[in-house]
């Protein structure tokens, strides 16, 4: 076993994970010595594997599908953003040995939008598609940027309405079905459904966007997702979740190592990789 500080991403499936590549790049860039591996861990194995990893001297864990919700129960403490998200993607071992669960997905999205793509969220009119775990993870960091309004549209409207009720304290939030989306042009449309993973597009009504609208698929894939292809008909500002993937990793790296890596070089390297 390596003497380097050890980190890992747990998930199932995990073989296509880009996280080891990203974290080794960050380590090289910042002069940190560490080893980061991808480990296939099912929901049933999670608690045992997590405890073993830290008992054997591991320093930190990322969790991905299907472990983010279970991870909330497996750690000793949760940050506020993990509590809001009801999901953990980063686990940090504290000096007393206890495990702190955090969620860096939402901040990763917000950093990608605002810093890498100069999308202003303040006073914006935002449409979020989907009302599952991904939407729950991004709502609090988006609301902290004080948009004008958020509409959450979901195949099962009651789930969107439930999230709207839960989160609408500072900014108006409407929860509805896809056919009930209020007729207006949005500044930003975020696809937080898992439809892209099965190569599908949510059933979207006409008239939601114009050429000024930014469209962002939280999913990331080597080829354009159905949502990105759909949005490219209307706007040049069509993005997918590559930047979010790297920004959430940079935030995790910062939590573990206390040093913030540059993200632009690896965003460019991975974007060029799929050209
Ligand atoms: P995740 O953690 O990725 O958000 P999830 O919690 O299972 O996964 O949520 C998946 C989301 O994608 C839900 O909002 C789901 O809609 P329902 O709540 O109606 O199930 C949405 N979704 C999945 N496939 C979809 C599709 N083909 N079209 C539209 N919405 C879809």
PDB file of C-alpha atoms and ligand atoms in Angstrom:
ATOM      1  CA  UNK A   1       0.000   0.000   0.000  1.00  0.00           C
ATOM      2  CA  UNK A   2       1.191   3.506  -0.819  1.00  0.00           C
ATOM      3  CA  UNK A   3       2.676   5.800   1.861  1.00  0.00           C
ATOM      4  CA  UNK A   4       1.012   8.797   0.259  1.00  0.00           C
ATOM      5  CA  UNK A   5      -2.139  10.343   1.741  1.00  0.00           C
ATOM      6  CA  UNK A   6      -4.988   8.295   0.287  1.00  0.00           C
ATOM      7  CA  UNK A   7      -8.303   9.510  -1.108  1.00  0.00           C
ATOM      8  CA  UNK A   8     -10.951   7.688  -3.134  1.00  0.00           C
ATOM      9  CA  UNK A   9     -14.253   8.027  -4.906  1.00  0.00           C
ATOM     10  CA  UNK A  10     -16.812   5.339  -4.056  1.00  0.00           C
ATOM     11  CA  UNK A  11     -19.662   4.586  -6.450  1.00  0.00           C
ATOM     12  CA  UNK A  12     -21.415   1.985  -8.544  1.00  0.00           C
ATOM     13  CA  UNK A  13     -20.747   2.060 -11.480  1.00  0.00           C
ATOM     14  CA  UNK A  14     -17.376   3.777 -11.137  1.00  0.00           C
ATOM     15  CA  UNK A  15     -15.126   2.590 -13.976  1.00  0.00           C
ATOM     16  CA  UNK A  16     -15.631   5.724 -16.123  1.00  0.00           C
ATOM     17  CA  UNK A  17     -14.964   8.135 -13.254  1.00  0.00           C
ATOM     18  CA  UNK A  18     -12.775  11.103 -14.165  1.00  0.00           C
ATOM     19  CA  UNK A  19     -12.147  11.938 -10.489  1.00  0.00           C
ATOM     20  CA  UNK A  20      -8.752  10.164 -10.137  1.00  0.00           C
ATOM     21  CA  UNK A  21      -7.449  12.007 -13.209  1.00  0.00           C
ATOM     22  CA  UNK A  22      -8.797  15.358 -11.942  1.00  0.00           C
ATOM     23  CA  UNK A  23      -7.433  14.991  -8.392  1.00  0.00           C
ATOM     24  CA  UNK A  24      -4.012  13.779  -9.543  1.00  0.00           C
ATOM     25  CA  UNK A  25      -3.864  16.781 -11.855  1.00  0.00           C
ATOM     26  CA  UNK A  26      -4.750  19.103  -8.940  1.00  0.00           C
ATOM     27  CA  UNK A  27      -2.110  17.410  -6.754  1.00  0.00           C
ATOM     28  CA  UNK A  28       0.602  17.832  -9.361  1.00  0.00           C
ATOM     29  CA  UNK A  29      -0.367  21.439  -9.986  1.00  0.00           C
ATOM     30  CA  UNK A  30      -0.287  22.364  -6.283  1.00  0.00           C
ATOM     31  CA  UNK A  31       2.723  20.203  -5.305  1.00  0.00           C
ATOM     32  CA  UNK A  32       0.622  17.993  -3.002  1.00  0.00           C
ATOM     33  CA  UNK A  33       1.582  14.341  -2.592  1.00  0.00           C
ATOM     34  CA  UNK A  34      -1.454  12.070  -2.582  1.00  0.00           C
ATOM     35  CA  UNK A  35      -3.021   9.030  -4.172  1.00  0.00           C
ATOM     36  CA  UNK A  36      -6.653   9.013  -5.347  1.00  0.00           C
ATOM     37  CA  UNK A  37      -8.406   5.852  -6.534  1.00  0.00           C
ATOM     38  CA  UNK A  38     -11.864   4.911  -7.847  1.00  0.00           C
ATOM     39  CA  UNK A  39     -13.492   2.061  -5.926  1.00  0.00           C
ATOM     40  CA  UNK A  40     -16.572   0.114  -6.943  1.00  0.00           C
ATOM     41  CA  UNK A  41     -18.744   0.142  -3.804  1.00  0.00           C
ATOM     42  CA  UNK A  42     -22.417  -0.829  -3.749  1.00  0.00           C
ATOM     43  CA  UNK A  43     -24.966   0.674  -1.370  1.00  0.00           C
ATOM     44  CA  UNK A  44     -24.876  -2.530   0.717  1.00  0.00           C
ATOM     45  CA  UNK A  45     -21.088  -2.407   1.097  1.00  0.00           C
ATOM     46  CA  UNK A  46     -20.852   1.323   1.734  1.00  0.00           C
ATOM     47  CA  UNK A  47     -20.679   1.617   5.538  1.00  0.00           C
ATOM     48  CA  UNK A  48     -18.204  -1.249   5.923  1.00  0.00           C
ATOM     49  CA  UNK A  49     -15.970   0.013   3.118  1.00  0.00           C
ATOM     50  CA  UNK A  50     -16.083   3.549   4.469  1.00  0.00           C
ATOM     51  CA  UNK A  51     -15.062   2.485   7.970  1.00  0.00           C
ATOM     52  CA  UNK A  52     -12.304   0.210   6.621  1.00  0.00           C
ATOM     53  CA  UNK A  53     -10.936   2.984   4.424  1.00  0.00           C
ATOM     54  CA  UNK A  54     -10.526   5.391   7.332  1.00  0.00           C
ATOM     55  CA  UNK A  55      -9.300   2.669   9.734  1.00  0.00           C
ATOM     56  CA  UNK A  56      -6.548   1.935   7.239  1.00  0.00           C
ATOM     57  CA  UNK A  57      -5.437   5.566   7.303  1.00  0.00           C
ATOM     58  CA  UNK A  58      -7.423   6.962   4.344  1.00  0.00           C
ATOM     59  CA  UNK A  59      -7.883  10.743   4.438  1.00  0.00           C
ATOM     60  CA  UNK A  60     -10.998  11.557   2.449  1.00  0.00           C
ATOM     61  CA  UNK A  61     -13.778  10.141   0.298  1.00  0.00           C
ATOM     62  CA  UNK A  62     -15.958  11.342  -2.527  1.00  0.00           C
ATOM     63  CA  UNK A  63     -19.280   9.554  -3.035  1.00  0.00           C
ATOM     64  CA  UNK A  64     -21.245   9.360  -6.228  1.00  0.00           C
ATOM     65  CA  UNK A  65     -24.332   7.482  -7.465  1.00  0.00           C
ATOM     66  CA  UNK A  66     -25.975   5.654  -5.665  1.00  0.00           C
ATOM     67  CA  UNK A  67     -24.266   6.537  -2.380  1.00  0.00           C
ATOM     68  CA  UNK A  68     -24.797  10.265  -1.797  1.00  0.00           C
ATOM     69  CA  UNK A  69     -27.991   9.903   0.244  1.00  0.00           C
ATOM     70  CA  UNK A  70     -26.796   6.910   2.288  1.00  0.00           C
ATOM     71  CA  UNK A  71     -23.597   8.786   3.079  1.00  0.00           C
ATOM     72  CA  UNK A  72     -25.652  11.294   5.114  1.00  0.00           C
ATOM     73  CA  UNK A  73     -26.412   8.520   7.612  1.00  0.00           C
ATOM     74  CA  UNK A  74     -22.877   7.125   7.666  1.00  0.00           C
ATOM     75  CA  UNK A  75     -21.007  10.254   8.793  1.00  0.00           C
ATOM     76  CA  UNK A  76     -20.849  11.832  12.268  1.00  0.00           C
ATOM     77  CA  UNK A  77     -21.644  15.437  11.256  1.00  0.00           C
ATOM     78  CA  UNK A  78     -23.094  17.253   8.253  1.00  0.00           C
ATOM     79  CA  UNK A  79     -22.348  20.746   6.956  1.00  0.00           C
ATOM     80  CA  UNK A  80     -25.325  23.056   6.354  1.00  0.00           C
ATOM     81  CA  UNK A  81     -25.105  22.552   2.620  1.00  0.00           C
ATOM     82  CA  UNK A  82     -25.135  18.751   3.001  1.00  0.00           C
ATOM     83  CA  UNK A  83     -28.143  19.065   5.325  1.00  0.00           C
ATOM     84  CA  UNK A  84     -30.021  21.131   2.710  1.00  0.00           C
ATOM     85  CA  UNK A  85     -29.028  18.755  -0.070  1.00  0.00           C
ATOM     86  CA  UNK A  86     -29.775  15.653   2.048  1.00  0.00           C
ATOM     87  CA  UNK A  87     -26.777  14.239   0.199  1.00  0.00           C
ATOM     88  CA  UNK A  88     -23.025  14.004   0.769  1.00  0.00           C
ATOM     89  CA  UNK A  89     -20.421  13.932  -1.982  1.00  0.00           C
ATOM     90  CA  UNK A  90     -17.324  14.697   0.113  1.00  0.00           C
ATOM     91  CA  UNK A  91     -16.246  13.174   3.432  1.00  0.00           C
ATOM     92  CA  UNK A  92     -13.520  14.782   5.493  1.00  0.00           C
ATOM     93  CA  UNK A  93     -11.871  13.191   8.511  1.00  0.00           C
ATOM     94  CA  UNK A  94     -11.595  15.757  11.280  1.00  0.00           C
ATOM     95  CA  UNK A  95      -8.720  16.016  13.760  1.00  0.00           C
ATOM     96  CA  UNK A  96     -10.690  14.096  16.432  1.00  0.00           C
ATOM     97  CA  UNK A  97     -11.218  11.244  13.935  1.00  0.00           C
ATOM     98  CA  UNK A  98     -14.914  11.982  13.355  1.00  0.00           C
ATOM     99  CA  UNK A  99     -16.278  12.113   9.795  1.00  0.00           C
ATOM    100  CA  UNK A 100     -17.779  15.312   8.373  1.00  0.00           C
ATOM    101  CA  UNK A 101     -20.067  15.017   5.341  1.00  0.00           C
ATOM    102  CA  UNK A 102     -20.238  17.942   2.927  1.00  0.00           C
ATOM    103  CA  UNK A 103     -21.806  18.579  -0.467  1.00  0.00           C
ATOM    104  CA  UNK A 104     -19.769  20.517  -3.035  1.00  0.00           C
ATOM    105  CA  UNK A 105     -22.048  19.913  -6.050  1.00  0.00           C
ATOM    106  CA  UNK A 106     -24.092  23.108  -5.731  1.00  0.00           C
ATOM    107  CA  UNK A 107     -21.112  25.345  -5.169  1.00  0.00           C
ATOM    108  CA  UNK A 108     -19.415  23.606  -8.126  1.00  0.00           C
ATOM    109  CA  UNK A 109     -22.337  24.521 -10.392  1.00  0.00           C
ATOM    110  CA  UNK A 110     -22.468  28.114  -9.164  1.00  0.00           C
ATOM    111  CA  UNK A 111     -18.702  28.579  -9.605  1.00  0.00           C
ATOM    112  CA  UNK A 112     -18.804  27.147 -13.107  1.00  0.00           C
ATOM    113  CA  UNK A 113     -21.696  29.401 -14.130  1.00  0.00           C
ATOM    114  CA  UNK A 114     -20.467  32.614 -12.533  1.00  0.00           C
ATOM    115  CA  UNK A 115     -16.667  32.358 -12.825  1.00  0.00           C
ATOM    116  CA  UNK A 116     -16.071  30.224 -15.887  1.00  0.00           C
ATOM    117  CA  UNK A 117     -19.036  31.402 -17.969  1.00  0.00           C
ATOM    118  CA  UNK A 118     -19.798  34.854 -16.536  1.00  0.00           C
ATOM    119  CA  UNK A 119     -23.482  33.994 -16.013  1.00  0.00           C
ATOM    120  CA  UNK A 120     -24.957  36.383 -13.476  1.00  0.00           C
ATOM    121  CA  UNK A 121     -27.478  34.631 -11.221  1.00  0.00           C
ATOM    122  CA  UNK A 122     -28.469  37.745  -9.314  1.00  0.00           C
ATOM    123  CA  UNK A 123     -31.967  38.870 -10.337  1.00  0.00           C
ATOM    124  CA  UNK A 124     -32.087  36.116 -12.970  1.00  0.00           C
ATOM    125  CA  UNK A 125     -35.169  34.157 -13.900  1.00  0.00           C
ATOM    126  CA  UNK A 126     -34.203  30.490 -13.541  1.00  0.00           C
ATOM    127  CA  UNK A 127     -35.957  27.307 -14.676  1.00  0.00           C
ATOM    128  CA  UNK A 128     -34.814  24.021 -13.141  1.00  0.00           C
ATOM    129  CA  UNK A 129     -35.949  20.795 -14.797  1.00  0.00           C
ATOM    130  CA  UNK A 130     -36.255  17.901 -12.335  1.00  0.00           C
ATOM    131  CA  UNK A 131     -37.006  17.681  -8.630  1.00  0.00           C
ATOM    132  CA  UNK A 132     -34.759  14.841  -7.488  1.00  0.00           C
ATOM    133  CA  UNK A 133     -31.490  14.719  -5.578  1.00  0.00           C
ATOM    134  CA  UNK A 134     -29.580  16.832  -8.093  1.00  0.00           C
ATOM    135  CA  UNK A 135     -32.071  19.706  -7.785  1.00  0.00           C
ATOM    136  CA  UNK A 136     -32.068  19.481  -4.000  1.00  0.00           C
ATOM    137  CA  UNK A 137     -28.259  19.740  -4.073  1.00  0.00           C
ATOM    138  CA  UNK A 138     -28.145  22.959  -6.088  1.00  0.00           C
ATOM    139  CA  UNK A 139     -31.081  24.926  -4.689  1.00  0.00           C
ATOM    140  CA  UNK A 140     -29.459  26.486  -1.608  1.00  0.00           C
ATOM    141  CA  UNK A 141     -26.292  27.703  -3.407  1.00  0.00           C
ATOM    142  CA  UNK A 142     -28.437  29.121  -6.244  1.00  0.00           C
ATOM    143  CA  UNK A 143     -30.746  30.896  -3.792  1.00  0.00           C
ATOM    144  CA  UNK A 144     -27.722  32.415  -2.040  1.00  0.00           C
ATOM    145  CA  UNK A 145     -27.069  34.332  -5.297  1.00  0.00           C
ATOM    146  CA  UNK A 146     -30.544  35.977  -4.991  1.00  0.00           C
ATOM    147  CA  UNK A 147     -32.135  35.266  -8.355  1.00  0.00           C
ATOM    148  CA  UNK A 148     -35.451  36.968  -9.101  1.00  0.00           C
ATOM    149  CA  UNK A 149     -37.429  33.731  -9.325  1.00  0.00           C
ATOM    150  CA  UNK A 150     -36.928  29.989  -9.645  1.00  0.00           C
ATOM    151  CA  UNK A 151     -39.372  27.685 -11.404  1.00  0.00           C
ATOM    152  CA  UNK A 152     -38.920  23.959 -10.730  1.00  0.00           C
ATOM    153  CA  UNK A 153     -40.654  21.775 -13.324  1.00  0.00           C
ATOM    154  CA  UNK A 154     -40.876  18.031 -12.894  1.00  0.00           C
ATOM    155  CA  UNK A 155     -42.505  14.993 -14.508  1.00  0.00           C
ATOM    156  CA  UNK A 156     -44.090  14.321 -11.113  1.00  0.00           C
ATOM    157  CA  UNK A 157     -45.355  17.842 -10.267  1.00  0.00           C
ATOM    158  CA  UNK A 158     -45.934  17.139  -6.548  1.00  0.00           C
ATOM    159  CA  UNK A 159     -42.178  16.651  -6.011  1.00  0.00           C
ATOM    160  CA  UNK A 160     -41.478  20.066  -7.550  1.00  0.00           C
ATOM    161  CA  UNK A 161     -44.174  21.659  -5.402  1.00  0.00           C
ATOM    162  CA  UNK A 162     -42.717  20.024  -2.306  1.00  0.00           C
ATOM    163  CA  UNK A 163     -39.222  21.403  -3.015  1.00  0.00           C
ATOM    164  CA  UNK A 164     -40.696  24.852  -3.725  1.00  0.00           C
ATOM    165  CA  UNK A 165     -42.424  24.811  -0.339  1.00  0.00           C
ATOM    166  CA  UNK A 166     -39.290  23.679   1.434  1.00  0.00           C
ATOM    167  CA  UNK A 167     -36.879  26.201  -0.109  1.00  0.00           C
ATOM    168  CA  UNK A 168     -38.978  29.330  -0.866  1.00  0.00           C
ATOM    169  CA  UNK A 169     -37.977  31.607   1.999  1.00  0.00           C
ATOM    170  CA  UNK A 170     -35.966  34.380   0.397  1.00  0.00           C
ATOM    171  CA  UNK A 171     -36.786  34.046  -3.319  1.00  0.00           C
ATOM    172  CA  UNK A 172     -40.136  33.110  -4.939  1.00  0.00           C
ATOM    173  CA  UNK A 173     -40.127  29.479  -6.140  1.00  0.00           C
ATOM    174  CA  UNK A 174     -42.857  27.856  -8.232  1.00  0.00           C
ATOM    175  CA  UNK A 175     -43.133  24.053  -8.482  1.00  0.00           C
ATOM    176  CA  UNK A 176     -45.087  22.614 -11.431  1.00  0.00           C
ATOM    177  CA  UNK A 177     -45.284  19.999 -14.180  1.00  0.00           C
ATOM    178  CA  UNK A 178     -43.598  20.514 -17.573  1.00  0.00           C
ATOM    179  CA  UNK A 179     -46.858  21.522 -19.276  1.00  0.00           C
ATOM    180  CA  UNK A 180     -47.562  24.157 -16.598  1.00  0.00           C
ATOM    181  CA  UNK A 181     -44.292  26.095 -16.861  1.00  0.00           C
ATOM    182  CA  UNK A 182     -45.258  29.801 -16.820  1.00  0.00           C
ATOM    183  CA  UNK A 183     -45.063  31.275 -20.354  1.00  0.00           C
ATOM    184  CA  UNK A 184     -41.960  33.452 -20.270  1.00  0.00           C
ATOM    185  CA  UNK A 185     -38.363  33.466 -21.484  1.00  0.00           C
ATOM    186  CA  UNK A 186     -35.896  32.290 -18.869  1.00  0.00           C
ATOM    187  CA  UNK A 187     -32.366  33.651 -18.384  1.00  0.00           C
ATOM    188  CA  UNK A 188     -31.083  30.249 -17.333  1.00  0.00           C
ATOM    189  CA  UNK A 189     -32.455  26.724 -17.807  1.00  0.00           C
ATOM    190  CA  UNK A 190     -30.790  23.952 -15.797  1.00  0.00           C
ATOM    191  CA  UNK A 191     -31.435  20.335 -16.669  1.00  0.00           C
ATOM    192  CA  UNK A 192     -31.206  18.501 -13.339  1.00  0.00           C
ATOM    193  CA  UNK A 193     -33.266  15.492 -14.434  1.00  0.00           C
ATOM    194  CA  UNK A 194     -31.511  12.188 -14.934  1.00  0.00           C
ATOM    195  CA  UNK A 195     -33.082  11.976 -18.434  1.00  0.00           C
ATOM    196  CA  UNK A 196     -29.729  12.560 -20.188  1.00  0.00           C
ATOM    197  CA  UNK A 197     -28.344   9.383 -18.611  1.00  0.00           C
ATOM    198  CA  UNK A 198     -30.921   7.375 -20.591  1.00  0.00           C
ATOM    199  CA  UNK A 199     -30.434   9.601 -23.662  1.00  0.00           C
ATOM    200  CA  UNK A 200     -33.845  11.236 -23.229  1.00  0.00           C
ATOM    201  CA  UNK A 201     -35.129  14.794 -23.239  1.00  0.00           C
ATOM    202  CA  UNK A 202     -37.788  15.976 -20.779  1.00  0.00           C
ATOM    203  CA  UNK A 203     -41.014  16.940 -22.636  1.00  0.00           C
ATOM    204  CA  UNK A 204     -40.497  20.713 -22.805  1.00  0.00           C
ATOM    205  CA  UNK A 205     -43.069  23.190 -24.112  1.00  0.00           C
ATOM    206  CA  UNK A 206     -42.132  25.755 -26.807  1.00  0.00           C
ATOM    207  CA  UNK A 207     -41.167  29.328 -26.034  1.00  0.00           C
ATOM    208  CA  UNK A 208     -39.013  28.892 -22.897  1.00  0.00           C
ATOM    209  CA  UNK A 209     -35.871  30.545 -24.204  1.00  0.00           C
ATOM    210  CA  UNK A 210     -34.271  32.971 -26.627  1.00  0.00           C
ATOM    211  CA  UNK A 211     -30.715  33.497 -27.864  1.00  0.00           C
ATOM    212  CA  UNK A 212     -29.780  35.201 -24.561  1.00  0.00           C
ATOM    213  CA  UNK A 213     -30.757  32.178 -22.461  1.00  0.00           C
ATOM    214  CA  UNK A 214     -28.006  30.015 -20.968  1.00  0.00           C
ATOM    215  CA  UNK A 215     -28.853  26.300 -20.979  1.00  0.00           C
ATOM    216  CA  UNK A 216     -26.908  23.981 -18.701  1.00  0.00           C
ATOM    217  CA  UNK A 217     -27.131  20.210 -18.430  1.00  0.00           C
ATOM    218  CA  UNK A 218     -25.822  19.027 -15.059  1.00  0.00           C
ATOM    219  CA  UNK A 219     -24.999  15.741 -16.746  1.00  0.00           C
ATOM    220  CA  UNK A 220     -21.641  15.358 -18.439  1.00  0.00           C
ATOM    221  CA  UNK A 221     -20.915  12.968 -21.254  1.00  0.00           C
ATOM    222  CA  UNK A 222     -18.378  12.573 -24.027  1.00  0.00           C
ATOM    223  CA  UNK A 223     -21.014  13.480 -26.601  1.00  0.00           C
ATOM    224  CA  UNK A 224     -23.660  16.211 -26.542  1.00  0.00           C
ATOM    225  CA  UNK A 225     -26.661  15.257 -24.402  1.00  0.00           C
ATOM    226  CA  UNK A 226     -30.223  15.429 -25.841  1.00  0.00           C
ATOM    227  CA  UNK A 227     -30.823  18.583 -23.747  1.00  0.00           C
ATOM    228  CA  UNK A 228     -27.690  20.278 -25.115  1.00  0.00           C
ATOM    229  CA  UNK A 229     -28.673  19.337 -28.694  1.00  0.00           C
ATOM    230  CA  UNK A 230     -32.212  20.675 -28.100  1.00  0.00           C
ATOM    231  CA  UNK A 231     -30.982  23.963 -26.639  1.00  0.00           C
ATOM    232  CA  UNK A 232     -28.433  24.515 -29.421  1.00  0.00           C
ATOM    233  CA  UNK A 233     -31.350  25.157 -31.783  1.00  0.00           C
ATOM    234  CA  UNK A 234     -32.153  28.342 -29.874  1.00  0.00           C
ATOM    235  CA  UNK A 235     -28.990  29.606 -28.189  1.00  0.00           C
ATOM    236  CA  UNK A 236     -25.201  29.506 -28.496  1.00  0.00           C
ATOM    237  CA  UNK A 237     -24.980  29.439 -24.703  1.00  0.00           C
ATOM    238  CA  UNK A 238     -25.360  25.690 -24.245  1.00  0.00           C
ATOM    239  CA  UNK A 239     -23.259  24.044 -21.586  1.00  0.00           C
ATOM    240  CA  UNK A 240     -22.941  20.669 -19.933  1.00  0.00           C
ATOM    241  CA  UNK A 241     -21.704  19.577 -16.521  1.00  0.00           C
ATOM    242  CA  UNK A 242     -17.978  19.244 -17.250  1.00  0.00           C
ATOM    243  CA  UNK A 243     -17.140  22.500 -15.476  1.00  0.00           C
ATOM    244  CA  UNK A 244     -19.373  21.603 -12.531  1.00  0.00           C
ATOM    245  CA  UNK A 245     -17.642  18.217 -12.208  1.00  0.00           C
ATOM    246  CA  UNK A 246     -14.256  19.908 -12.020  1.00  0.00           C
ATOM    247  CA  UNK A 247     -15.358  22.759  -9.734  1.00  0.00           C
ATOM    248  CA  UNK A 248     -16.985  20.380  -7.222  1.00  0.00           C
ATOM    249  CA  UNK A 249     -13.739  18.390  -7.226  1.00  0.00           C
ATOM    250  CA  UNK A 250     -11.682  21.557  -6.687  1.00  0.00           C
ATOM    251  CA  UNK A 251     -13.847  22.451  -3.693  1.00  0.00           C
ATOM    252  CA  UNK A 252     -13.371  18.933  -2.247  1.00  0.00           C
ATOM    253  CA  UNK A 253      -9.619  19.191  -2.834  1.00  0.00           C
ATOM    254  CA  UNK A 254      -9.599  22.527  -0.999  1.00  0.00           C
ATOM    255  CA  UNK A 255     -11.506  21.023   1.955  1.00  0.00           C
ATOM    256  CA  UNK A 256      -9.020  18.157   2.208  1.00  0.00           C
ATOM    257  CA  UNK A 257      -5.738  19.922   1.451  1.00  0.00           C
ATOM    258  CA  UNK A 258      -6.406  23.593   2.331  1.00  0.00           C
ATOM    259  CA  UNK A 259      -5.198  24.752  -1.078  1.00  0.00           C
ATOM    260  CA  UNK A 260      -7.377  25.738  -4.022  1.00  0.00           C
ATOM    261  CA  UNK A 261      -6.262  24.413  -7.410  1.00  0.00           C
ATOM    262  CA  UNK A 262      -6.650  26.266 -10.723  1.00  0.00           C
ATOM    263  CA  UNK A 263      -9.493  24.672 -12.655  1.00  0.00           C
ATOM    264  CA  UNK A 264      -9.122  26.228 -16.106  1.00  0.00           C
ATOM    265  CA  UNK A 265      -6.233  24.009 -17.317  1.00  0.00           C
ATOM    266  CA  UNK A 266      -8.065  20.761 -16.630  1.00  0.00           C
ATOM    267  CA  UNK A 267     -11.384  22.055 -17.958  1.00  0.00           C
ATOM    268  CA  UNK A 268      -9.564  22.823 -21.210  1.00  0.00           C
ATOM    269  CA  UNK A 269      -7.738  19.469 -21.224  1.00  0.00           C
ATOM    270  CA  UNK A 270     -10.934  17.447 -20.759  1.00  0.00           C
ATOM    271  CA  UNK A 271     -12.934  19.610 -23.189  1.00  0.00           C
ATOM    272  CA  UNK A 272     -10.231  19.123 -25.852  1.00  0.00           C
ATOM    273  CA  UNK A 273     -10.183  15.413 -25.094  1.00  0.00           C
ATOM    274  CA  UNK A 274     -13.708  14.958 -26.439  1.00  0.00           C
ATOM    275  CA  UNK A 275     -13.305  17.092 -29.587  1.00  0.00           C
TER     276      UNK A 275
HETATM  277  P1  LIG B   1     -30.776  12.530  -9.182  1.00  0.00           P
HETATM  278  O1  LIG B   1     -30.069  12.251  -7.889  1.00  0.00           O
HETATM  279  O2  LIG B   1     -29.930  12.386 -10.429  1.00  0.00           O
HETATM  280  O3  LIG B   1     -31.513  13.847  -9.156  1.00  0.00           O
HETATM  281  P2  LIG B   1     -33.284  11.227  -8.732  1.00  0.00           P
HETATM  282  O4  LIG B   1     -33.333  11.770  -7.358  1.00  0.00           O
HETATM  283  O5  LIG B   1     -33.704   9.826  -9.004  1.00  0.00           O
HETATM  284  O6  LIG B   1     -31.833  11.350  -9.342  1.00  0.00           O
HETATM  285  O7  LIG B   1     -34.156  12.226  -9.665  1.00  0.00           O
HETATM  286  C1  LIG B   1     -34.250  12.062 -11.036  1.00  0.00           C
HETATM  287  C2  LIG B   1     -35.035  13.242 -11.609  1.00  0.00           C
HETATM  288  O8  LIG B   1     -35.057  13.156 -13.030  1.00  0.00           O
HETATM  289  C3  LIG B   1     -36.489  13.293 -11.174  1.00  0.00           C
HETATM  290  O9  LIG B   1     -36.886  14.643 -11.112  1.00  0.00           O
HETATM  291  C4  LIG B   1     -37.187  12.532 -12.323  1.00  0.00           C
HETATM  292  O10 LIG B   1     -38.549  12.852 -12.455  1.00  0.00           O
HETATM  293  P3  LIG B   1     -39.652  12.135 -11.506  1.00  0.00           P
HETATM  294  O11 LIG B   1     -39.528  12.780 -10.162  1.00  0.00           O
HETATM  295  O12 LIG B   1     -40.944  12.392 -12.156  1.00  0.00           O
HETATM  296  O13 LIG B   1     -39.267  10.662 -11.476  1.00  0.00           O
HETATM  297  C5  LIG B   1     -36.403  13.079 -13.478  1.00  0.00           C
HETATM  298  N1  LIG B   1     -36.426  12.233 -14.693  1.00  0.00           N
HETATM  299  C6  LIG B   1     -35.811  11.040 -14.866  1.00  0.00           C
HETATM  300  N2  LIG B   1     -36.002  10.592 -16.136  1.00  0.00           N
HETATM  301  C7  LIG B   1     -36.755  11.541 -16.772  1.00  0.00           C
HETATM  302  C8  LIG B   1     -37.274  11.671 -18.096  1.00  0.00           C
HETATM  303  N3  LIG B   1     -37.062  10.732 -19.008  1.00  0.00           N
HETATM  304  N4  LIG B   1     -37.993  12.773 -18.395  1.00  0.00           N
HETATM  305  C9  LIG B   1     -38.209  13.722 -17.464  1.00  0.00           C
HETATM  306  N5  LIG B   1     -37.750  13.662 -16.192  1.00  0.00           N
HETATM  307  C10 LIG B   1     -37.037  12.581 -15.858  1.00  0.00           C
END
